[in-house]
PDB file of C-alpha atoms and ligand atoms in Angstrom:
ATOM      1  CA  MET A   1      86.421 163.327  53.708  1.00 88.00           C
ATOM      2  CA  SER A   2      88.342 160.417  51.798  1.00 95.00           C
ATOM      3  CA  TYR A   3      87.026 158.185  48.924  1.00 97.00           C
ATOM      4  CA  LEU A   4      88.410 155.367  47.089  1.00 98.00           C
ATOM      5  CA  LEU A   5      88.067 154.876  43.424  1.00 98.00           C
ATOM      6  CA  LYS A   6      89.054 151.724  41.604  1.00 98.00           C
ATOM      7  CA  PHE A   7      89.190 151.178  37.798  1.00 97.00           C
ATOM      8  CA  GLY A   8      89.741 148.066  35.698  1.00 96.00           C
ATOM      9  CA  GLY A   9      91.360 147.932  32.326  1.00 91.00           C
ATOM     10  CA  ASN A  10      88.527 147.427  30.343  1.00 92.00           C
ATOM     11  CA  ALA A  11      86.272 150.315  31.861  1.00 93.00           C
ATOM     12  CA  ILE A  12      89.128 152.818  31.713  1.00 92.00           C
ATOM     13  CA  GLY A  13      91.328 151.635  28.685  1.00 75.00           C
ATOM     14  CA  GLY A  14      93.507 153.790  26.609  1.00 84.00           C
ATOM     15  CA  GLU A  15      94.114 157.660  26.652  1.00 90.00           C
ATOM     16  CA  GLU A  16      90.790 158.784  26.157  1.00 92.00           C
ATOM     17  CA  GLY A  17      89.254 157.010  29.165  1.00 94.00           C
ATOM     18  CA  MET A  18      92.315 158.001  31.390  1.00 96.00           C
ATOM     19  CA  LYS A  19      91.858 161.485  30.203  1.00 96.00           C
ATOM     20  CA  ARG A  20      87.996 161.568  31.082  1.00 95.00           C
ATOM     21  CA  LEU A  21      88.328 160.009  34.427  1.00 97.00           C
ATOM     22  CA  SER A  22      91.459 162.334  35.272  1.00 97.00           C
ATOM     23  CA  GLY A  23      89.427 165.479  34.498  1.00 97.00           C
ATOM     24  CA  GLU A  24      86.585 164.276  36.593  1.00 96.00           C
ATOM     25  CA  ILE A  25      89.114 163.469  39.408  1.00 97.00           C
ATOM     26  CA  ALA A  26      90.975 167.068  39.158  1.00 97.00           C
ATOM     27  CA  ASP A  27      87.289 168.574  39.864  1.00 96.00           C
ATOM     28  CA  LEU A  28      86.628 166.564  42.584  1.00 96.00           C
ATOM     29  CA  LEU A  29      89.961 167.409  44.338  1.00 96.00           C
ATOM     30  CA  ARG A  30      89.140 171.237  43.585  1.00 96.00           C
ATOM     31  CA  GLY A  31      85.859 170.538  45.259  1.00 94.00           C
ATOM     32  CA  GLY A  32      87.885 169.444  48.599  1.00 95.00           C
ATOM     33  CA  MET A  33      87.663 165.901  48.144  1.00 96.00           C
ATOM     34  CA  SER A  34      90.397 163.422  49.167  1.00 98.00           C
ATOM     35  CA  ILE A  35      90.852 160.631  46.657  1.00 98.00           C
ATOM     36  CA  VAL A  36      92.835 157.569  46.502  1.00 98.00           C
ATOM     37  CA  LEU A  37      92.744 155.699  43.108  1.00 98.00           C
ATOM     38  CA  VAL A  38      93.583 151.946  42.627  1.00 98.00           C
ATOM     39  CA  HIS A  39      93.752 150.375  39.388  1.00 98.00           C
ATOM     40  CA  GLY A  40      93.779 146.739  37.710  1.00 98.00           C
ATOM     41  CA  GLY A  41      94.803 146.083  34.132  1.00 97.00           C
ATOM     42  CA  GLY A  42      93.162 142.527  33.420  1.00 97.00           C
ATOM     43  CA  PRO A  43      92.718 142.676  29.707  1.00 97.00           C
ATOM     44  CA  GLU A  44      96.219 144.379  29.151  1.00 97.00           C
ATOM     45  CA  ILE A  45      97.779 141.703  31.298  1.00 98.00           C
ATOM     46  CA  ASN A  46      95.864 138.951  29.522  1.00 98.00           C
ATOM     47  CA  ALA A  47      97.206 140.589  25.951  1.00 98.00           C
ATOM     48  CA  GLU A  48     100.670 140.746  27.130  1.00 98.00           C
ATOM     49  CA  LEU A  49     100.745 137.152  28.599  1.00 98.00           C
ATOM     50  CA  GLU A  50      99.532 135.928  25.070  1.00 98.00           C
ATOM     51  CA  ARG A  51     102.142 138.089  23.299  1.00 98.00           C
ATOM     52  CA  ARG A  52     104.913 136.327  25.419  1.00 97.00           C
ATOM     53  CA  GLY A  53     103.293 132.877  24.700  1.00 97.00           C
ATOM     54  CA  ILE A  54     101.756 132.397  28.358  1.00 97.00           C
ATOM     55  CA  LYS A  55      98.211 131.224  28.843  1.00 97.00           C
ATOM     56  CA  PRO A  56      96.014 133.438  31.142  1.00 97.00           C
ATOM     57  CA  GLU A  57      94.430 131.438  33.637  1.00 96.00           C
ATOM     58  CA  LYS A  58      91.843 132.723  36.206  1.00 94.00           C
ATOM     59  CA  VAL A  59      89.679 130.940  38.839  1.00 91.00           C
ATOM     60  CA  ALA A  60      86.508 132.873  40.169  1.00 87.00           C
ATOM     61  CA  GLY A  61      87.865 136.003  38.719  1.00 91.00           C
ATOM     62  CA  VAL A  62      91.394 135.607  40.465  1.00 93.00           C
ATOM     63  CA  ARG A  63      94.653 135.220  38.092  1.00 97.00           C
ATOM     64  CA  ILE A  64      96.834 132.074  38.920  1.00 96.00           C
ATOM     65  CA  THR A  65     100.081 133.793  39.076  1.00 97.00           C
ATOM     66  CA  ASP A  66     103.329 131.621  38.490  1.00 97.00           C
ATOM     67  CA  GLU A  67     106.598 133.323  38.450  1.00 96.00           C
ATOM     68  CA  ARG A  68     106.546 134.325  34.604  1.00 97.00           C
ATOM     69  CA  THR A  69     102.908 135.550  34.900  1.00 98.00           C
ATOM     70  CA  MET A  70     104.231 137.770  38.142  1.00 98.00           C
ATOM     71  CA  GLY A  71     106.704 139.392  35.860  1.00 98.00           C
ATOM     72  CA  VAL A  72     104.174 140.172  33.242  1.00 98.00           C
ATOM     73  CA  VAL A  73     101.739 141.521  35.826  1.00 98.00           C
ATOM     74  CA  GLU A  74     104.298 143.977  37.248  1.00 98.00           C
ATOM     75  CA  ASP A  75     105.511 145.372  33.987  1.00 98.00           C
ATOM     76  CA  VAL A  76     101.947 145.720  32.538  1.00 98.00           C
ATOM     77  CA  LEU A  77     100.638 147.505  35.649  1.00 98.00           C
ATOM     78  CA  SER A  78     103.559 149.565  36.583  1.00 98.00           C
ATOM     79  CA  SER A  79     103.169 150.741  32.600  1.00 98.00           C
ATOM     80  CA  ILE A  80      99.547 151.483  33.204  1.00 97.00           C
ATOM     81  CA  ASN A  81     100.328 153.377  36.493  1.00 98.00           C
ATOM     82  CA  ARG A  82     102.645 155.675  34.720  1.00 98.00           C
ATOM     83  CA  ASP A  83     100.306 156.495  31.942  1.00 97.00           C
ATOM     84  CA  MET A  84      97.498 157.336  34.762  1.00 98.00           C
ATOM     85  CA  VAL A  85      99.867 159.585  36.716  1.00 98.00           C
ATOM     86  CA  THR A  86     100.855 161.379  33.702  1.00 98.00           C
ATOM     87  CA  ALA A  87      96.968 161.771  32.630  1.00 98.00           C
ATOM     88  CA  LEU A  88      96.234 163.182  35.919  1.00 98.00           C
ATOM     89  CA  ARG A  89      99.050 165.687  35.850  1.00 98.00           C
ATOM     90  CA  GLU A  90      97.831 166.869  32.637  1.00 98.00           C
ATOM     91  CA  ALA A  91      94.468 167.450  34.175  1.00 98.00           C
ATOM     92  CA  GLY A  92      96.105 169.395  36.875  1.00 98.00           C
ATOM     93  CA  ALA A  93      95.851 167.018  39.585  1.00 98.00           C
ATOM     94  CA  ASP A  94      99.200 166.211  41.722  1.00 98.00           C
ATOM     95  CA  ALA A  95      99.110 162.278  41.081  1.00 98.00           C
ATOM     96  CA  VAL A  96     101.759 160.326  42.868  1.00 98.00           C
ATOM     97  CA  GLY A  97     102.491 156.587  41.663  1.00 98.00           C
ATOM     98  CA  LEU A  98     102.849 153.705  43.960  1.00 98.00           C
ATOM     99  CA  ALA A  99     103.207 150.177  44.031  1.00 98.00           C
ATOM    100  CA  ALA A 100     100.599 148.636  46.783  1.00 98.00           C
ATOM    101  CA  GLY A 101     104.077 147.439  48.389  1.00 98.00           C
ATOM    102  CA  ASP A 102     104.951 150.957  49.355  1.00 98.00           C
ATOM    103  CA  VAL A 103     101.795 151.439  51.415  1.00 98.00           C
ATOM    104  CA  THR A 104     100.495 147.931  52.411  1.00 98.00           C
ATOM    105  CA  VAL A 105     101.924 144.860  53.842  1.00 98.00           C
ATOM    106  CA  CYS A 106     100.466 141.754  52.059  1.00 98.00           C
ATOM    107  CA  VAL A 107     100.555 138.001  52.926  1.00 98.00           C
ATOM    108  CA  ARG A 108     100.446 135.131  50.247  1.00 97.00           C
ATOM    109  CA  LYS A 109      96.991 133.516  50.031  1.00 93.00           C
ATOM    110  CA  GLY A 110      98.289 129.872  49.574  1.00 82.00           C
ATOM    111  CA  PRO A 111      95.749 127.212  48.047  1.00 90.00           C
ATOM    112  CA  ALA A 112      92.311 128.749  48.325  1.00 81.00           C
ATOM    113  CA  GLU A 113      88.873 127.286  48.414  1.00 84.00           C
ATOM    114  CA  VAL A 114      87.049 128.731  45.516  1.00 76.00           C
ATOM    115  CA  ARG A 115      83.385 128.692  44.781  1.00 71.00           C
ATOM    116  CA  GLU A 116      82.636 128.942  41.069  1.00 68.00           C
ATOM    117  CA  ASP A 117      79.422 127.925  39.374  1.00 68.00           C
ATOM    118  CA  GLY A 118      78.310 126.400  42.697  1.00 69.00           C
ATOM    119  CA  ARG A 119      81.027 124.033  43.188  1.00 78.00           C
ATOM    120  CA  VAL A 120      83.869 124.300  45.626  1.00 84.00           C
ATOM    121  CA  ARG A 121      87.414 123.256  44.829  1.00 86.00           C
ATOM    122  CA  THR A 122      90.741 123.866  46.251  1.00 91.00           C
ATOM    123  CA  VAL A 123      93.145 125.630  43.892  1.00 92.00           C
ATOM    124  CA  ASP A 124      96.844 126.684  44.428  1.00 94.00           C
ATOM    125  CA  LEU A 125      96.985 130.465  43.117  1.00 96.00           C
ATOM    126  CA  GLY A 126     100.664 130.884  43.143  1.00 96.00           C
ATOM    127  CA  ARG A 127     102.093 134.299  43.942  1.00 97.00           C
ATOM    128  CA  VAL A 128      98.702 135.970  44.803  1.00 97.00           C
ATOM    129  CA  GLY A 129      98.186 137.823  48.040  1.00 97.00           C
ATOM    130  CA  ASP A 130      95.967 139.613  50.269  1.00 97.00           C
ATOM    131  CA  VAL A 131      96.455 142.759  52.100  1.00 98.00           C
ATOM    132  CA  VAL A 132      97.003 142.543  56.228  1.00 97.00           C
ATOM    133  CA  SER A 133      97.902 146.268  57.020  1.00 98.00           C
ATOM    134  CA  VAL A 134      97.809 149.711  55.366  1.00 98.00           C
ATOM    135  CA  ASP A 135     100.472 152.605  56.175  1.00 98.00           C
ATOM    136  CA  LEU A 136      98.104 155.003  56.824  1.00 98.00           C
ATOM    137  CA  ARG A 137     100.578 157.381  57.800  1.00 98.00           C
ATOM    138  CA  LYS A 138     102.000 157.524  54.428  1.00 98.00           C
ATOM    139  CA  ILE A 139      98.587 157.544  52.492  1.00 98.00           C
ATOM    140  CA  ASP A 140      97.309 160.443  54.913  1.00 98.00           C
ATOM    141  CA  SER A 141     100.534 162.374  54.188  1.00 98.00           C
ATOM    142  CA  LEU A 142     100.040 162.338  50.583  1.00 98.00           C
ATOM    143  CA  LEU A 143      96.480 163.343  50.819  1.00 98.00           C
ATOM    144  CA  ASN A 144      97.171 166.125  53.382  1.00 97.00           C
ATOM    145  CA  ALA A 145      99.517 167.487  50.753  1.00 97.00           C
ATOM    146  CA  GLY A 146      96.512 167.461  48.221  1.00 97.00           C
ATOM    147  CA  LYS A 147      98.046 164.627  46.406  1.00 98.00           C
ATOM    148  CA  VAL A 148      96.258 161.864  44.868  1.00 98.00           C
ATOM    149  CA  PRO A 149      97.902 158.468  45.372  1.00 98.00           C
ATOM    150  CA  VAL A 150      97.499 156.022  42.408  1.00 98.00           C
ATOM    151  CA  ILE A 151      98.273 152.375  43.425  1.00 99.00           C
ATOM    152  CA  TYR A 152      98.705 149.485  41.451  1.00 98.00           C
ATOM    153  CA  PRO A 153      97.999 146.137  43.177  1.00 98.00           C
ATOM    154  CA  VAL A 154     101.505 144.577  43.371  1.00 98.00           C
ATOM    155  CA  GLY A 155     102.247 143.948  47.039  1.00 98.00           C
ATOM    156  CA  ALA A 156     104.923 142.495  49.092  1.00 98.00           C
ATOM    157  CA  ASP A 157     105.153 140.150  51.795  1.00 97.00           C
ATOM    158  CA  GLN A 158     107.263 141.125  54.929  1.00 96.00           C
ATOM    159  CA  GLN A 159     110.355 139.459  53.329  1.00 96.00           C
ATOM    160  CA  GLY A 160     109.786 141.979  50.427  1.00 96.00           C
ATOM    161  CA  ASN A 161     108.372 139.108  47.831  1.00 97.00           C
ATOM    162  CA  ALA A 162     106.355 140.471  45.305  1.00 98.00           C
ATOM    163  CA  LEU A 163     102.783 139.290  45.534  1.00 98.00           C
ATOM    164  CA  ASN A 164      99.734 139.901  42.799  1.00 98.00           C
ATOM    165  CA  VAL A 165      96.652 140.960  44.512  1.00 98.00           C
ATOM    166  CA  ASN A 166      93.485 141.200  42.602  1.00 97.00           C
ATOM    167  CA  ALA A 167      92.851 145.016  42.178  1.00 98.00           C
ATOM    168  CA  ASP A 168      89.063 144.960  43.901  1.00 98.00           C
ATOM    169  CA  THR A 169      90.663 142.923  46.758  1.00 98.00           C
ATOM    170  CA  MET A 170      93.544 145.570  47.271  1.00 98.00           C
ATOM    171  CA  ALA A 171      90.994 148.484  46.711  1.00 98.00           C
ATOM    172  CA  ALA A 172      88.924 146.737  49.599  1.00 98.00           C
ATOM    173  CA  GLY A 173      91.990 146.069  51.749  1.00 98.00           C
ATOM    174  CA  ILE A 174      93.119 149.989  51.507  1.00 98.00           C
ATOM    175  CA  ALA A 175      89.505 151.277  51.743  1.00 98.00           C
ATOM    176  CA  ALA A 176      88.934 149.219  54.956  1.00 98.00           C
ATOM    177  CA  GLY A 177      92.095 150.198  56.639  1.00 98.00           C
ATOM    178  CA  MET A 178      91.536 154.105  55.757  1.00 98.00           C
ATOM    179  CA  LYS A 179      87.844 153.658  56.369  1.00 97.00           C
ATOM    180  CA  VAL A 180      87.037 155.799  53.691  1.00 97.00           C
ATOM    181  CA  GLU A 181      83.623 157.519  53.142  1.00 97.00           C
ATOM    182  CA  GLU A 182      82.796 155.551  49.911  1.00 97.00           C
ATOM    183  CA  MET A 183      84.493 153.157  47.627  1.00 98.00           C
ATOM    184  CA  ILE A 184      83.411 153.268  43.776  1.00 97.00           C
ATOM    185  CA  GLN A 185      84.636 150.423  41.594  1.00 98.00           C
ATOM    186  CA  ILE A 186      84.642 151.493  37.986  1.00 97.00           C
ATOM    187  CA  THR A 187      84.152 148.526  35.910  1.00 97.00           C
ATOM    188  CA  ASP A 188      82.748 147.690  32.302  1.00 95.00           C
ATOM    189  CA  VAL A 189      79.351 146.633  33.200  1.00 96.00           C
ATOM    190  CA  PRO A 190      76.396 148.977  34.411  1.00 95.00           C
ATOM    191  CA  GLY A 191      76.406 147.047  37.722  1.00 97.00           C
ATOM    192  CA  ILE A 192      75.334 143.796  38.926  1.00 98.00           C
ATOM    193  CA  LEU A 193      72.989 142.136  36.346  1.00 98.00           C
ATOM    194  CA  LEU A 194      70.742 139.239  36.786  1.00 98.00           C
ATOM    195  CA  ASP A 195      71.249 138.388  33.143  1.00 98.00           C
ATOM    196  CA  ILE A 196      74.644 139.288  31.901  1.00 97.00           C
ATOM    197  CA  ASN A 197      73.487 139.937  28.211  1.00 97.00           C
ATOM    198  CA  ASP A 198      70.551 142.385  29.459  1.00 98.00           C
ATOM    199  CA  PRO A 199      71.440 145.656  30.790  1.00 95.00           C
ATOM    200  CA  SER A 200      67.884 146.216  31.960  1.00 96.00           C
ATOM    201  CA  THR A 201      68.439 143.566  34.492  1.00 98.00           C
ATOM    202  CA  LYS A 202      70.733 145.824  36.640  1.00 97.00           C
ATOM    203  CA  GLN A 203      70.230 145.832  40.363  1.00 98.00           C
ATOM    204  CA  ASN A 204      70.084 149.167  41.720  1.00 97.00           C
ATOM    205  CA  ILE A 205      70.805 147.954  45.289  1.00 97.00           C
ATOM    206  CA  LEU A 206      71.660 144.616  46.724  1.00 98.00           C
ATOM    207  CA  THR A 207      72.307 143.292  50.139  1.00 98.00           C
ATOM    208  CA  LEU A 208      75.140 141.222  51.141  1.00 97.00           C
ATOM    209  CA  ALA A 209      72.470 138.284  51.667  1.00 98.00           C
ATOM    210  CA  GLU A 210      71.191 138.752  48.103  1.00 98.00           C
ATOM    211  CA  VAL A 211      74.780 138.927  46.750  1.00 98.00           C
ATOM    212  CA  ASP A 212      75.474 135.472  48.355  1.00 96.00           C
ATOM    213  CA  ALA A 213      72.523 134.126  46.839  1.00 97.00           C
ATOM    214  CA  LEU A 214      73.516 135.478  43.253  1.00 97.00           C
ATOM    215  CA  ILE A 215      76.766 133.910  43.942  1.00 93.00           C
ATOM    216  CA  GLU A 216      75.482 130.503  45.016  1.00 91.00           C
ATOM    217  CA  LYS A 217      73.165 130.513  41.730  1.00 93.00           C
ATOM    218  CA  GLY A 218      76.274 131.196  39.462  1.00 92.00           C
ATOM    219  CA  ILE A 219      74.792 134.727  38.372  1.00 96.00           C
ATOM    220  CA  ILE A 220      77.583 136.486  39.939  1.00 96.00           C
ATOM    221  CA  SER A 221      80.726 135.008  38.531  1.00 94.00           C
ATOM    222  CA  GLY A 222      84.346 135.574  37.245  1.00 93.00           C
ATOM    223  CA  GLY A 223      85.513 138.993  37.928  1.00 95.00           C
ATOM    224  CA  MET A 224      82.434 139.995  39.689  1.00 96.00           C
ATOM    225  CA  VAL A 225      83.048 137.742  42.663  1.00 94.00           C
ATOM    226  CA  PRO A 226      86.147 139.401  44.026  1.00 95.00           C
ATOM    227  CA  LYS A 227      84.188 142.840  43.382  1.00 97.00           C
ATOM    228  CA  VAL A 228      81.556 141.875  45.581  1.00 97.00           C
ATOM    229  CA  GLU A 229      83.781 140.136  48.156  1.00 97.00           C
ATOM    230  CA  ALA A 230      85.698 143.604  48.147  1.00 98.00           C
ATOM    231  CA  CYS A 231      82.340 145.578  48.648  1.00 98.00           C
ATOM    232  CA  ARG A 232      81.624 142.978  51.648  1.00 98.00           C
ATOM    233  CA  ARG A 233      84.906 143.603  53.208  1.00 98.00           C
ATOM    234  CA  ALA A 234      84.762 147.447  52.936  1.00 98.00           C
ATOM    235  CA  LEU A 235      81.301 147.351  54.460  1.00 98.00           C
ATOM    236  CA  GLU A 236      82.411 145.084  57.338  1.00 97.00           C
ATOM    237  CA  ALA A 237      85.081 147.491  57.980  1.00 97.00           C
ATOM    238  CA  GLY A 238      82.845 150.516  58.512  1.00 96.00           C
ATOM    239  CA  VAL A 239      83.156 152.215  54.845  1.00 97.00           C
ATOM    240  CA  SER A 240      79.627 153.917  54.397  1.00 94.00           C
ATOM    241  CA  ARG A 241      78.935 153.185  50.880  1.00 95.00           C
ATOM    242  CA  VAL A 242      80.143 150.773  48.405  1.00 97.00           C
ATOM    243  CA  ARG A 243      79.021 150.839  44.691  1.00 96.00           C
ATOM    244  CA  MET A 244      80.030 149.702  41.165  1.00 96.00           C
ATOM    245  CA  VAL A 245      79.481 152.031  38.176  1.00 96.00           C
ATOM    246  CA  ASN A 246      80.210 151.553  34.454  1.00 95.00           C
ATOM    247  CA  GLY A 247      83.159 153.459  33.435  1.00 94.00           C
ATOM    248  CA  ARG A 248      81.909 153.283  29.951  1.00 91.00           C
ATOM    249  CA  ASP A 249      78.766 155.545  30.486  1.00 89.00           C
ATOM    250  CA  GLU A 250      78.441 158.902  29.162  1.00 85.00           C
ATOM    251  CA  GLY A 251      79.131 161.961  31.135  1.00 85.00           C
ATOM    252  CA  SER A 252      80.625 161.983  34.606  1.00 87.00           C
ATOM    253  CA  ILE A 253      81.425 158.680  35.784  1.00 88.00           C
ATOM    254  CA  VAL A 254      81.838 159.122  39.584  1.00 92.00           C
ATOM    255  CA  SER A 255      80.513 162.514  40.265  1.00 90.00           C
ATOM    256  CA  GLU A 256      76.984 161.542  39.838  1.00 88.00           C
ATOM    257  CA  ALA A 257      77.247 158.481  41.732  1.00 88.00           C
ATOM    258  CA  LEU A 258      78.604 160.332  44.812  1.00 88.00           C
ATOM    259  CA  ARG A 259      75.895 162.491  44.538  1.00 86.00           C
ATOM    260  CA  GLY A 260      73.291 159.243  44.926  1.00 81.00           C
ATOM    261  CA  SER A 261      71.797 158.903  41.812  1.00 84.00           C
ATOM    262  CA  ASP A 262      71.038 155.268  40.769  1.00 85.00           C
ATOM    263  CA  ARG A 263      73.654 154.794  38.688  1.00 90.00           C
ATOM    264  CA  GLY A 264      75.351 151.362  38.933  1.00 95.00           C
ATOM    265  CA  THR A 265      74.657 148.918  41.913  1.00 97.00           C
ATOM    266  CA  LEU A 266      74.996 150.070  45.753  1.00 97.00           C
ATOM    267  CA  ILE A 267      75.899 147.162  47.767  1.00 97.00           C
ATOM    268  CA  ILE A 268      74.696 147.390  51.666  1.00 96.00           C
ATOM    269  CA  ARG A 269      74.706 145.307  54.630  1.00 94.00           C
TER     270      ARG A 269
HETATM  271  N1  ATP B 301      75.943 139.117  37.565  1.00 82.60           N
HETATM  272  C1  ATP B 301      77.080 139.808  36.856  1.00 82.60           C
HETATM  273  N2  ATP B 301      76.718 141.138  36.647  1.00 82.60           N
HETATM  274  C2  ATP B 301      77.654 141.775  35.617  1.00 82.60           C
HETATM  275  N3  ATP B 301      78.831 141.333  35.291  1.00 82.60           N
HETATM  276  C3  ATP B 301      79.220 140.390  35.760  1.00 82.60           C
HETATM  277  C4  ATP B 301      78.248 139.430  36.538  1.00 82.60           C
HETATM  278  N4  ATP B 301      78.948 138.143  36.660  1.00 82.60           N
HETATM  279  C5  ATP B 301      79.967 138.181  36.179  1.00 82.60           C
HETATM  280  N5  ATP B 301      80.231 139.476  35.581  1.00 82.60           N
HETATM  281  C6  ATP B 301      81.529 139.920  34.732  1.00 82.60           C
HETATM  282  O1  ATP B 301      82.410 140.698  35.686  1.00 82.60           O
HETATM  283  C7  ATP B 301      83.270 141.396  34.855  1.00 82.60           C
HETATM  284  C8  ATP B 301      83.791 142.543  35.607  1.00 82.60           C
HETATM  285  O2  ATP B 301      85.126 141.960  36.190  1.00 82.60           O
HETATM  286  P1  ATP B 301      86.450 142.156  35.621  1.00 82.60           P
HETATM  287  O3  ATP B 301      87.513 141.523  36.576  1.00 82.60           O
HETATM  288  O4  ATP B 301      86.511 141.635  34.150  1.00 82.60           O
HETATM  289  O5  ATP B 301      86.910 143.586  35.309  1.00 82.60           O
HETATM  290  P2  ATP B 301      87.370 144.770  36.501  1.00 82.60           P
HETATM  291  O6  ATP B 301      87.610 143.990  37.784  1.00 82.60           O
HETATM  292  O7  ATP B 301      86.514 146.174  36.257  1.00 82.60           O
HETATM  293  O8  ATP B 301      88.717 145.134  35.701  1.00 82.60           O
HETATM  294  P3  ATP B 301      90.114 144.505  36.451  1.00 82.60           P
HETATM  295  O9  ATP B 301      90.183 143.176  36.566  1.00 82.60           O
HETATM  296  O10 ATP B 301      91.048 144.891  35.308  1.00 82.60           O
HETATM  297  O11 ATP B 301      90.625 145.277  37.831  1.00 82.60           O
HETATM  298  C9  ATP B 301      82.098 141.798  33.880  1.00 82.60           C
HETATM  299  O12 ATP B 301      82.920 142.511  32.818  1.00 82.60           O
HETATM  300  C10 ATP B 301      81.408 140.750  33.650  1.00 82.60           C
HETATM  301  O13 ATP B 301      81.784 139.988  32.535  1.00 82.60           O
HETATM  302 MG1   MG B 302      88.565 142.473  38.148  1.00 82.60          MG
END
């Protein structure tokens, strides 16, 4: 059975975090699991944009990506990818680093209707894409050879133009195409919170209808929006379980969630 794990830059930043997650993934592989890993890198991209004098801009959790920003996104994500592949190999997992363009076809999104803080507006996101198809043969052949594909979300359209895809959107596109057993998004919050400053307001389980109401009220905002939309897409494609967990928690990050503890937030139809 195959599983898709996605981690973001704030959750698994730096060597320590990567080492910890890699150890856990290596154990899960030894237990016979097939794992595809997708990662983002939002905070690292922001830091590099600022270093190069470019102002980071996001709407509803999605980065507005002009040509210069695209270059930074590629540089930073490919570098995180190399580090994660190294960490996995050191932990004994046979990892293979890939750009999403190696295993998917994407299409540019064009101007998008975004709902933010209860308002709808149209925004040109620039070189931002979405997944239209997944090369299952390629991914399956890696998994069958016992490898862990580690994918960063720079896709390409049919003409080979690079596209920036939100990492959660990429994770959902691949999870949906593969119909994995479970998708786990490893992030930097305990789950969906009713009050972002109060961890005790974490929701253990939410339906998509409840999620919609929370978006409407502006309680789910920013980076949480593409995350829950990714959950919706995966569920609608037949992925059985989707949840988000905190990558900064003590102990095992994903093993417990896979065992069905009430870590994080489980999203159901
Ligand atoms: N209701 C909510 N509950 C929890 N977090 C929320 C909520 N609304 C918005 N958020 C924000 O969503 C953020 C997580 O999304 P974000 O895009 O920042 O990280 P990520 O997707 O894990 O990483 P990356 O973007 O690097 O892949 C949280 O840090 C939090 O600030
Ligand atoms: Mg994000």
